Short mmCIF file of C-alpha atoms in Angstrom, two decimals:
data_model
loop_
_atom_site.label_atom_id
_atom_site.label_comp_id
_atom_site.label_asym_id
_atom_site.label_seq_id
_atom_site.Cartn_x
_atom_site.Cartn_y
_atom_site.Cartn_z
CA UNK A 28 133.73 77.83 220.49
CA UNK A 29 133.44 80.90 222.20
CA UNK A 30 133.22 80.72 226.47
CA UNK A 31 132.50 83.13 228.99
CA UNK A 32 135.61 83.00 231.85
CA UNK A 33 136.75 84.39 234.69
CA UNK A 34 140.53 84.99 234.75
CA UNK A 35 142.68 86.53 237.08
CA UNK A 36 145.82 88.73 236.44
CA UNK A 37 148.62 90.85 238.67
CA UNK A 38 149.14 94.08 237.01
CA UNK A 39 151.61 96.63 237.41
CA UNK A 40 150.91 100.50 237.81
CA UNK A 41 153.56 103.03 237.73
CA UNK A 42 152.77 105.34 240.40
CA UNK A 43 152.29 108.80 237.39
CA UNK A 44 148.61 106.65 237.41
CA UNK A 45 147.33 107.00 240.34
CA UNK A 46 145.44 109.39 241.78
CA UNK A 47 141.47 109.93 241.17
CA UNK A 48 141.40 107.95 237.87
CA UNK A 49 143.57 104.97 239.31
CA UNK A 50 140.82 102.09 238.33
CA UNK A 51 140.27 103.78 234.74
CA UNK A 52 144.17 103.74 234.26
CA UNK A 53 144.29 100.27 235.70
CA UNK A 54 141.58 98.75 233.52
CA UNK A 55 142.73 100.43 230.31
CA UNK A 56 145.88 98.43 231.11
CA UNK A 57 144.48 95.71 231.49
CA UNK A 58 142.56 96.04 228.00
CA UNK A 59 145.76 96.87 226.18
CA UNK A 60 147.75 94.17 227.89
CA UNK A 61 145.16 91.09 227.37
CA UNK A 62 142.68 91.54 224.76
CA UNK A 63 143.78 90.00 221.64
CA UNK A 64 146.18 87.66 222.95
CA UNK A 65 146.45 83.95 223.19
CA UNK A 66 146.83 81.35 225.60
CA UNK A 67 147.02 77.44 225.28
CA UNK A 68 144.42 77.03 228.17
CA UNK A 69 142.11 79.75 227.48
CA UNK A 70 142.43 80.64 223.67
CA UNK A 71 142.19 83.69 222.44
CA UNK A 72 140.81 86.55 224.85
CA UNK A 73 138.55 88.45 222.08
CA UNK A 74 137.37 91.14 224.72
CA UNK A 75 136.81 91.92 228.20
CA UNK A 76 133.23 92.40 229.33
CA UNK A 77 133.58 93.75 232.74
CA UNK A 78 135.78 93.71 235.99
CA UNK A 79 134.74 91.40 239.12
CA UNK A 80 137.25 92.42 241.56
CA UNK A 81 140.25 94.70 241.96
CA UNK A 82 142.65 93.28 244.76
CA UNK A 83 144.38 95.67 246.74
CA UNK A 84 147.73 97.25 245.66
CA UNK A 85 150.90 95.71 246.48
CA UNK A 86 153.86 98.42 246.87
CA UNK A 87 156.94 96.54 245.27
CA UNK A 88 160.19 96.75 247.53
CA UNK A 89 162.97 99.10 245.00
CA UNK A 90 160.55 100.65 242.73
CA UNK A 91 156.97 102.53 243.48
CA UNK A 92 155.42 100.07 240.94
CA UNK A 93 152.17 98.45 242.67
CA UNK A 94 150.96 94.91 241.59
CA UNK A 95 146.92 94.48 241.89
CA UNK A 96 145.38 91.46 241.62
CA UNK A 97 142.69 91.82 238.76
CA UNK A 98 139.76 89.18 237.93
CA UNK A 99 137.70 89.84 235.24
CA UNK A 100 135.35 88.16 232.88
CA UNK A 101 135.87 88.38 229.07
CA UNK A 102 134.77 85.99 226.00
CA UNK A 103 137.23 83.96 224.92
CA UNK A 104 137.54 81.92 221.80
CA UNK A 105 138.83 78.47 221.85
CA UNK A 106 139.04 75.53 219.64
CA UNK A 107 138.44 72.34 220.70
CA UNK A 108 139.28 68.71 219.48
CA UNK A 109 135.87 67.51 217.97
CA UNK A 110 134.13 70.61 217.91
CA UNK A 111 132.25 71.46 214.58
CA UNK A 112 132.99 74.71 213.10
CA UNK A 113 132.06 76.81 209.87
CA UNK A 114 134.89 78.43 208.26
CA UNK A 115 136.04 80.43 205.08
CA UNK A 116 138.93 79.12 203.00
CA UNK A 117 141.79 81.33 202.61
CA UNK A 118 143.74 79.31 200.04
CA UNK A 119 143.79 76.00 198.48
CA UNK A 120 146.75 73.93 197.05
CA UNK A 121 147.19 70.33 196.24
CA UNK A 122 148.48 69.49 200.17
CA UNK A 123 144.49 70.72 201.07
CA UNK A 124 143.40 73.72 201.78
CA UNK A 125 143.58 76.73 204.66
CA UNK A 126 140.32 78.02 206.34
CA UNK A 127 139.85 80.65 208.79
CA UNK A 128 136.71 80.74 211.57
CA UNK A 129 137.01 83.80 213.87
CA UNK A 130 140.57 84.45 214.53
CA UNK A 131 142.03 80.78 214.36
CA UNK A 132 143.29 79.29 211.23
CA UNK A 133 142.42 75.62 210.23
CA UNK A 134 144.32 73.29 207.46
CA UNK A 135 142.86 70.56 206.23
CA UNK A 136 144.99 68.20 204.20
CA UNK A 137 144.09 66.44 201.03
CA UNK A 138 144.07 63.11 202.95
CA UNK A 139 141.07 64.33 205.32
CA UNK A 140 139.46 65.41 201.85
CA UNK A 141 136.63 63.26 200.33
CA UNK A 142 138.42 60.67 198.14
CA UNK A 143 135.89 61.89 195.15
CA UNK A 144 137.64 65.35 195.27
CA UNK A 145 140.07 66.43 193.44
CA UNK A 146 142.65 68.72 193.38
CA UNK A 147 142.29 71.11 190.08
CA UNK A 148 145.03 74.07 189.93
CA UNK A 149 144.67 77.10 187.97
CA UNK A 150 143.84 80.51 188.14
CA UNK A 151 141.45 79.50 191.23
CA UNK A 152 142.92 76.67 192.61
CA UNK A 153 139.86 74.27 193.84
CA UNK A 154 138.98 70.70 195.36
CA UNK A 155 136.23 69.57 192.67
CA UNK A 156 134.08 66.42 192.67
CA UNK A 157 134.21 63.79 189.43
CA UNK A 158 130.63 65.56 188.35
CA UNK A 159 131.91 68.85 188.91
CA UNK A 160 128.69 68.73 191.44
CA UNK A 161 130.92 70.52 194.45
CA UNK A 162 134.10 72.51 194.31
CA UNK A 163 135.93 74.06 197.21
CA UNK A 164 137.64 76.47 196.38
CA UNK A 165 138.79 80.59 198.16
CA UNK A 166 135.91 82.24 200.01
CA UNK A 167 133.52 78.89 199.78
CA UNK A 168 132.06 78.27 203.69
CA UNK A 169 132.38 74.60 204.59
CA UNK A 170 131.87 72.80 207.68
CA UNK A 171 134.67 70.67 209.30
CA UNK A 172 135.66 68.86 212.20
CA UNK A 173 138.65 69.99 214.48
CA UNK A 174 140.57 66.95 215.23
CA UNK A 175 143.74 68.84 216.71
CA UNK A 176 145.05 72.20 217.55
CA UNK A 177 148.19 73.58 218.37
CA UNK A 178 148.72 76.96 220.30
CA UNK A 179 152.01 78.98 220.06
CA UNK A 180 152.68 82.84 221.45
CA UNK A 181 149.93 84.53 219.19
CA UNK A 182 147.79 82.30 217.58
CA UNK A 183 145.91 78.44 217.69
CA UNK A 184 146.28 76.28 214.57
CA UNK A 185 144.45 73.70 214.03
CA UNK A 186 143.68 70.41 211.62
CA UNK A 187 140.67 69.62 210.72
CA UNK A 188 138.87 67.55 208.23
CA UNK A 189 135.70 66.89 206.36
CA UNK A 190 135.73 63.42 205.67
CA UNK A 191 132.94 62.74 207.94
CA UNK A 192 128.89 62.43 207.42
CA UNK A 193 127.25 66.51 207.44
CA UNK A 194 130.85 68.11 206.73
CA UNK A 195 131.69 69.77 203.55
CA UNK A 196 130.88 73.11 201.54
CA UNK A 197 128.07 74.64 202.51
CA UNK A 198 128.48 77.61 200.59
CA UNK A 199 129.97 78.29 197.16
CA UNK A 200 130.96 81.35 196.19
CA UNK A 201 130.02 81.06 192.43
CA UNK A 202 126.73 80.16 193.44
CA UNK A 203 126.08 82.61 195.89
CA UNK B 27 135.88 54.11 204.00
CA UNK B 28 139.22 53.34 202.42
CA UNK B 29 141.70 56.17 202.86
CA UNK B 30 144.98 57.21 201.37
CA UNK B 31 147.78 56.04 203.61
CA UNK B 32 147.88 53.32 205.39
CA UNK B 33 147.78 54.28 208.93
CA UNK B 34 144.87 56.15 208.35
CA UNK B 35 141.49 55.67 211.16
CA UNK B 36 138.20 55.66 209.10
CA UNK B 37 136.22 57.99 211.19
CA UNK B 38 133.25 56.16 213.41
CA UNK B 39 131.03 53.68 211.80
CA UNK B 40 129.88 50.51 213.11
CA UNK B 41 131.75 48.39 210.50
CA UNK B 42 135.38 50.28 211.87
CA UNK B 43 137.65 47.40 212.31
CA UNK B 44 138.94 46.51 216.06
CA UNK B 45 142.40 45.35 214.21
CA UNK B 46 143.58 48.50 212.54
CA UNK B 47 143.35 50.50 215.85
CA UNK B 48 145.59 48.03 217.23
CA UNK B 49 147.80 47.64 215.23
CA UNK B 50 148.23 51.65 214.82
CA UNK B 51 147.92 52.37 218.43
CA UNK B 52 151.59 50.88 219.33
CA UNK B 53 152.79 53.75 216.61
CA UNK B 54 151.47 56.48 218.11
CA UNK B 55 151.77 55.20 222.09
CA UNK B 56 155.17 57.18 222.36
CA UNK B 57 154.12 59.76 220.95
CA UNK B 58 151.01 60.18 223.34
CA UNK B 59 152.14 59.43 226.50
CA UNK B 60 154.22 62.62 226.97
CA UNK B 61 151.40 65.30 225.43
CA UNK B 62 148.73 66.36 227.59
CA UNK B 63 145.28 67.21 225.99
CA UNK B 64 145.13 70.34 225.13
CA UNK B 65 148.49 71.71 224.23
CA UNK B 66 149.80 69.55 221.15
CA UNK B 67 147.22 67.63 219.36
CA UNK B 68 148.86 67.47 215.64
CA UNK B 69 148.85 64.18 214.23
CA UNK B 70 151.49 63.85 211.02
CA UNK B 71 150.75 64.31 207.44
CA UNK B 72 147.06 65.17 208.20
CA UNK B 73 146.12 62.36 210.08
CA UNK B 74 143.77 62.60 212.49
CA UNK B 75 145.11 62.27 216.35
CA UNK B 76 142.60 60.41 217.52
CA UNK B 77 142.03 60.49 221.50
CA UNK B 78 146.04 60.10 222.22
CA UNK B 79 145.03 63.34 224.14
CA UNK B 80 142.67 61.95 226.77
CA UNK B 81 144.73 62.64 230.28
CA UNK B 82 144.30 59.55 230.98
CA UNK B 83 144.94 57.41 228.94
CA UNK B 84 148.62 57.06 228.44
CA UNK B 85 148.23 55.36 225.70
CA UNK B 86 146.75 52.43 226.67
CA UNK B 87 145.00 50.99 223.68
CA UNK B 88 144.06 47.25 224.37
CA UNK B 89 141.10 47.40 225.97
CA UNK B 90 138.33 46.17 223.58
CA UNK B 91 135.88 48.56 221.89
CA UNK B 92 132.44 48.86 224.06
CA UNK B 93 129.64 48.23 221.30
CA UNK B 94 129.19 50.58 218.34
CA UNK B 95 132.80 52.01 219.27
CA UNK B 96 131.80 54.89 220.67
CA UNK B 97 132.25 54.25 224.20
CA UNK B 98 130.75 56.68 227.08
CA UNK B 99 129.56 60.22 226.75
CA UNK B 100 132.27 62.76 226.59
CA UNK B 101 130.93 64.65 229.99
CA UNK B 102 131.26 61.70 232.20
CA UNK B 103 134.64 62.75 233.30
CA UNK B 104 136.64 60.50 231.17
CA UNK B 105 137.57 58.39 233.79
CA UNK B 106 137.07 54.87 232.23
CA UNK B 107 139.32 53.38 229.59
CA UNK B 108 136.28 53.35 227.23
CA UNK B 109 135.71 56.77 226.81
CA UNK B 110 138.75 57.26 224.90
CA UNK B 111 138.94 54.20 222.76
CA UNK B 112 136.14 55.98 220.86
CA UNK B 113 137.70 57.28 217.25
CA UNK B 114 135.49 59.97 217.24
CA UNK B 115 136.92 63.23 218.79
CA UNK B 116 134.45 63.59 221.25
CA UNK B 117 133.96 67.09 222.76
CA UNK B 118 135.77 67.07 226.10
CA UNK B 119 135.11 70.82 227.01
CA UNK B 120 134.03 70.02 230.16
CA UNK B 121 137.18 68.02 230.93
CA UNK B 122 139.88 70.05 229.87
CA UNK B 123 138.40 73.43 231.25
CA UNK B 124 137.79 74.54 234.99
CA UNK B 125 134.18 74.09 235.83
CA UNK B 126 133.31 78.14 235.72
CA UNK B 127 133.83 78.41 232.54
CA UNK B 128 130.22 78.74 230.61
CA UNK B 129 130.22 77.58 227.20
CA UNK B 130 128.82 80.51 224.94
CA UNK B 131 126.35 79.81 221.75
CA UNK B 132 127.60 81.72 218.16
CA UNK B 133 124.53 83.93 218.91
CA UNK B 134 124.96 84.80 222.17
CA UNK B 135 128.86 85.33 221.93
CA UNK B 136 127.90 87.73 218.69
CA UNK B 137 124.97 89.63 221.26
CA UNK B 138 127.92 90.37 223.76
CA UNK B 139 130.66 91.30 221.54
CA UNK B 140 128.22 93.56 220.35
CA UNK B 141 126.98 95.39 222.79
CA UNK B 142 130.88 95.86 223.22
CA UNK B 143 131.91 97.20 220.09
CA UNK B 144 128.78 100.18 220.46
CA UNK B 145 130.63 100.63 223.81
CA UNK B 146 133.86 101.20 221.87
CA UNK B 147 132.48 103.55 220.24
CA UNK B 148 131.66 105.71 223.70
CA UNK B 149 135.22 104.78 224.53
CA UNK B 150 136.83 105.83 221.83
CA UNK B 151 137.86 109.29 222.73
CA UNK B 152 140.79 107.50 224.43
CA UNK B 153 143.21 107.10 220.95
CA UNK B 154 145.16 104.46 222.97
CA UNK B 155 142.30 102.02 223.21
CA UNK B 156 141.58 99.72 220.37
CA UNK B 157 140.11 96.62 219.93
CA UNK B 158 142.14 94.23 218.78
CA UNK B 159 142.36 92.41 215.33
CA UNK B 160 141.14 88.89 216.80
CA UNK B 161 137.95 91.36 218.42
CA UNK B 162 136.82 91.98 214.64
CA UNK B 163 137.46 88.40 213.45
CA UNK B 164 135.98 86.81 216.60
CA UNK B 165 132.65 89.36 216.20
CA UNK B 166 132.33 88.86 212.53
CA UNK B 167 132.44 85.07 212.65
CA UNK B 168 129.94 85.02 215.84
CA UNK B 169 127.60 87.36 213.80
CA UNK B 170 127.89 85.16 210.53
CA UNK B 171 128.04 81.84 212.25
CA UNK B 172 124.94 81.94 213.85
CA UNK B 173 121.34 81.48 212.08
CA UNK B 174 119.15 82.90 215.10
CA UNK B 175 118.81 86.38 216.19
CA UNK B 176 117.12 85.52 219.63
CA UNK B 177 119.88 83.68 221.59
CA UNK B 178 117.36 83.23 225.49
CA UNK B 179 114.88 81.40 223.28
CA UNK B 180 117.26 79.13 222.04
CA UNK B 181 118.85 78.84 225.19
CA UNK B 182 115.37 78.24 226.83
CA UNK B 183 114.18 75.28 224.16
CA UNK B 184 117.74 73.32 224.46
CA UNK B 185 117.93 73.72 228.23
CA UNK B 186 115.43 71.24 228.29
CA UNK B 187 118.30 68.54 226.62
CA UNK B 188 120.24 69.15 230.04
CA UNK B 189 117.93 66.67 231.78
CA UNK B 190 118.86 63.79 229.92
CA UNK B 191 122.45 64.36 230.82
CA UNK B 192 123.92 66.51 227.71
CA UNK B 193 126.63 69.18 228.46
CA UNK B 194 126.19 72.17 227.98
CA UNK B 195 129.23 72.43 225.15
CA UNK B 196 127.05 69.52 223.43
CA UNK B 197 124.40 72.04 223.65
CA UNK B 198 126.35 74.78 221.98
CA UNK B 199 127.87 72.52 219.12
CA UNK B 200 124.09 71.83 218.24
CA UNK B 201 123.36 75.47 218.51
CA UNK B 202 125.93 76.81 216.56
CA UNK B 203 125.81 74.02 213.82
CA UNK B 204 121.86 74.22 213.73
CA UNK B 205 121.25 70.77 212.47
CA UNK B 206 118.24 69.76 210.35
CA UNK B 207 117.49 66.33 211.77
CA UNK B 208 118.55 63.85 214.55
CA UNK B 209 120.71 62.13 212.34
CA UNK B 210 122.97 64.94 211.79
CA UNK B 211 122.90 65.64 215.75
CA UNK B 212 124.15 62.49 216.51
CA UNK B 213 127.16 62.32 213.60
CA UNK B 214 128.03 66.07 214.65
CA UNK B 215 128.13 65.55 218.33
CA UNK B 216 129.31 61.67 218.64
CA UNK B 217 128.73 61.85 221.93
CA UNK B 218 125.56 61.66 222.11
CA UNK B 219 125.36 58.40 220.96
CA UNK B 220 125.85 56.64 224.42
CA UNK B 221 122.49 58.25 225.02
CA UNK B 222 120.60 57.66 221.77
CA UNK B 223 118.04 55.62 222.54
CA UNK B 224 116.58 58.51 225.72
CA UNK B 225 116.96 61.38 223.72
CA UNK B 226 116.01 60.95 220.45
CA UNK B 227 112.14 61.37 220.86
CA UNK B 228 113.10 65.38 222.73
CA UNK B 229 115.78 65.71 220.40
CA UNK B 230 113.64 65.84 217.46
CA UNK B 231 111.22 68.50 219.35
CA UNK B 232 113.87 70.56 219.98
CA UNK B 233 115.32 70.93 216.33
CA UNK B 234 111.63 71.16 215.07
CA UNK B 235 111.41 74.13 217.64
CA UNK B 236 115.12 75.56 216.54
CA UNK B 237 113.69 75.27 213.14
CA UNK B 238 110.99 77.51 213.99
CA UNK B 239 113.52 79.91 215.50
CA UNK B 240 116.01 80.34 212.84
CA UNK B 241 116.39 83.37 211.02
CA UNK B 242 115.31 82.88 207.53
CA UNK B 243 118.36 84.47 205.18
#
């Protein structure tokens, strides 16, 4: 789910930036250093949509760096336990299958897979129904649950499933 | 529902057995006791971690399901034992986030990043700046995720859901998953179900006036 936040950083400015474009330099850094990245609390910062506050600068002792305090807002993007989500597979093999929503990547194993699907391999590896009715299979949409997510330095995994009422392909690519 | 494995949870339904939480939970209490809720969440082999995350709980598992196992709304703060007895993954945004965070709608998220990508474009005589990868994925799944095009209107009809007590990320998961009819709202968003009986008369208004709002594709 995506959120709106206010976060607060210290950044460091080597003194060749200041002067009349000091802010500019500063928020540029600020871009570069924190859009696209990933935190376990916050998820991942897509973009930064505008500065509250710049603290004032903090001459370190030994060097001419100078820490300011920055808050800004951005949109971040966040997974959470329960949430509902629509996502595209990536890839599907007989453990379940990988789907991607935004910039997080979900599995969902074979066991949190409608017992009426089943695993088919091939040229386009799919989850099919006894009729043949649904398949899930690369580039289909379907809706799942997250029930858990795991953050590391760059990115959030997460487990979901679709073994649940309303979850399940909403969209198949051979149809479309 | 019978699953494969045998330590599997059947996901909510009123005919989910007090026994087999029991005799699972003593399994997993080690486990949850050390992990807090949001940083490790996997559960092993695919099964669903169910609610070892609540803060609270410690793993305390033996206090008796409240009736139709769903236990109280996900926004009350968690503070009783019954919230997280519930199997179903409740949404605990509100719980796990500080309270200035705003919750965003698909649309609304997709109207912002937007307006930030023409800005790019402005910006762009800077080679150093670049939006990242995760700006493009995020933007491209807001934009495809969500079925309306006019995010205040949407925002104005399900504001009216607020007085009957549901959170604003309850609001958003309804938003962004666009349901057809009550039903679906309450399997979706399982907790809502603490407050079935108030809401379903404004709930079906609301997705009869979402209906009305959603882009036809």
């Amino acid at each position: 789910m995506f959120f709106h936040i206010v976060l607060e950083r210290n950044m460091q400015l080597h003194p060749r930036h200041f002067g009349r474009n000091l802010r500019e330099n500063l928020v540029s850094k600020l871009m570069k250093d924190v859009e696209g990245t990933c935190s376990g609390r916050h998820g991942f910062v897509v973009a930064i949509t505008g500065i509250e506050n710049v603290g004032k600068g903090l001459i370190r002792d030994g060097t001419g760096f100078v820490t300011f305090p920055v808050k800004y807002q951005c949109v971040v993007f966040r997974p959470f336990k329960g949430e509902i989500l629509e996502a595209a597979v990536t890839m599907v093999n007989k453990m379940g299958f990988f789907a991607e929503t935004g910039p997080v990547q979900i599995f969902v194993s074979n066991h949190l897979i409608p017992d009426d699907m089943e695993f088919q391999s091939g040229d386009m590896p799919n989850y099919t129904t006894s009729d043949g009715s649904v398949k899930i299979q690369k580039d289909s949409e379907v809706r799942l649950k997250i029930i858990g997510t795991r953050v590391d330095a760059t990115e959030i995994f997460c487990i979901g499933t679709i073994k649940d009422d309303f979850l399940g392909v909403i969209n198949d690519p051979t149809t479309a | 529902m019978s699953e494969k494995g045998g330590r599997m949870f059947s996901l909510p339904t009123k005919t989910t057995p007090k026994s087999s939480l029991k005799s699972t939970a003593g399994k997993y209490d080690n486990s949850a006791k050390s992990k807090r809720g949001r940083k490790v969440q996997f559960g092993t082999e695919g099964s669903p971690d169910v609610n070892f995350s609540s803060p609270k709980s410690d793993g305390k598992f033996a206090t008796p399901f409240g009736k139709g196992g769903k236990g109280e709304k996900a926004a009350n703060g968690g503070k009783t034992h019954v919230a997280k007895e519930s199997l179903s993954l409740e949404l605990r945004v509100e719980q796990e986030l500080p309270e200035n965070i705003k919750c965003l709608m698909d649309c609304e998220a997709a109207t912002i990043l937007e307006g930030i990508q023409d800005q790019m474009v402005i910006l762009s005589s800077d080679p150093t700046i670049k939006l990242p990868e995760s700006f493009g994925s995020g933007l491209q799944y807001a934009k495809t995720g969500s079925y309306f095009t006019n995010p205040q209107s949407v925002r104005k009809v399900l504001q009216s859901l607020t007085k009957y007590g549901v959170s604003n990320s309850e609001i958003c998961v309804i938003a962004n998953t666009c349901p057809e009819t009550v039903d679906e709202v309450f399997a979706l968003v399982r907790s809502l179900e603490a407050k079935r009986s108030k809401i379903t008369g404004p709930l079906k208004d609301v997705l009869d006036e979402l209906a009305k709002l959603k882009t036809s594709t």
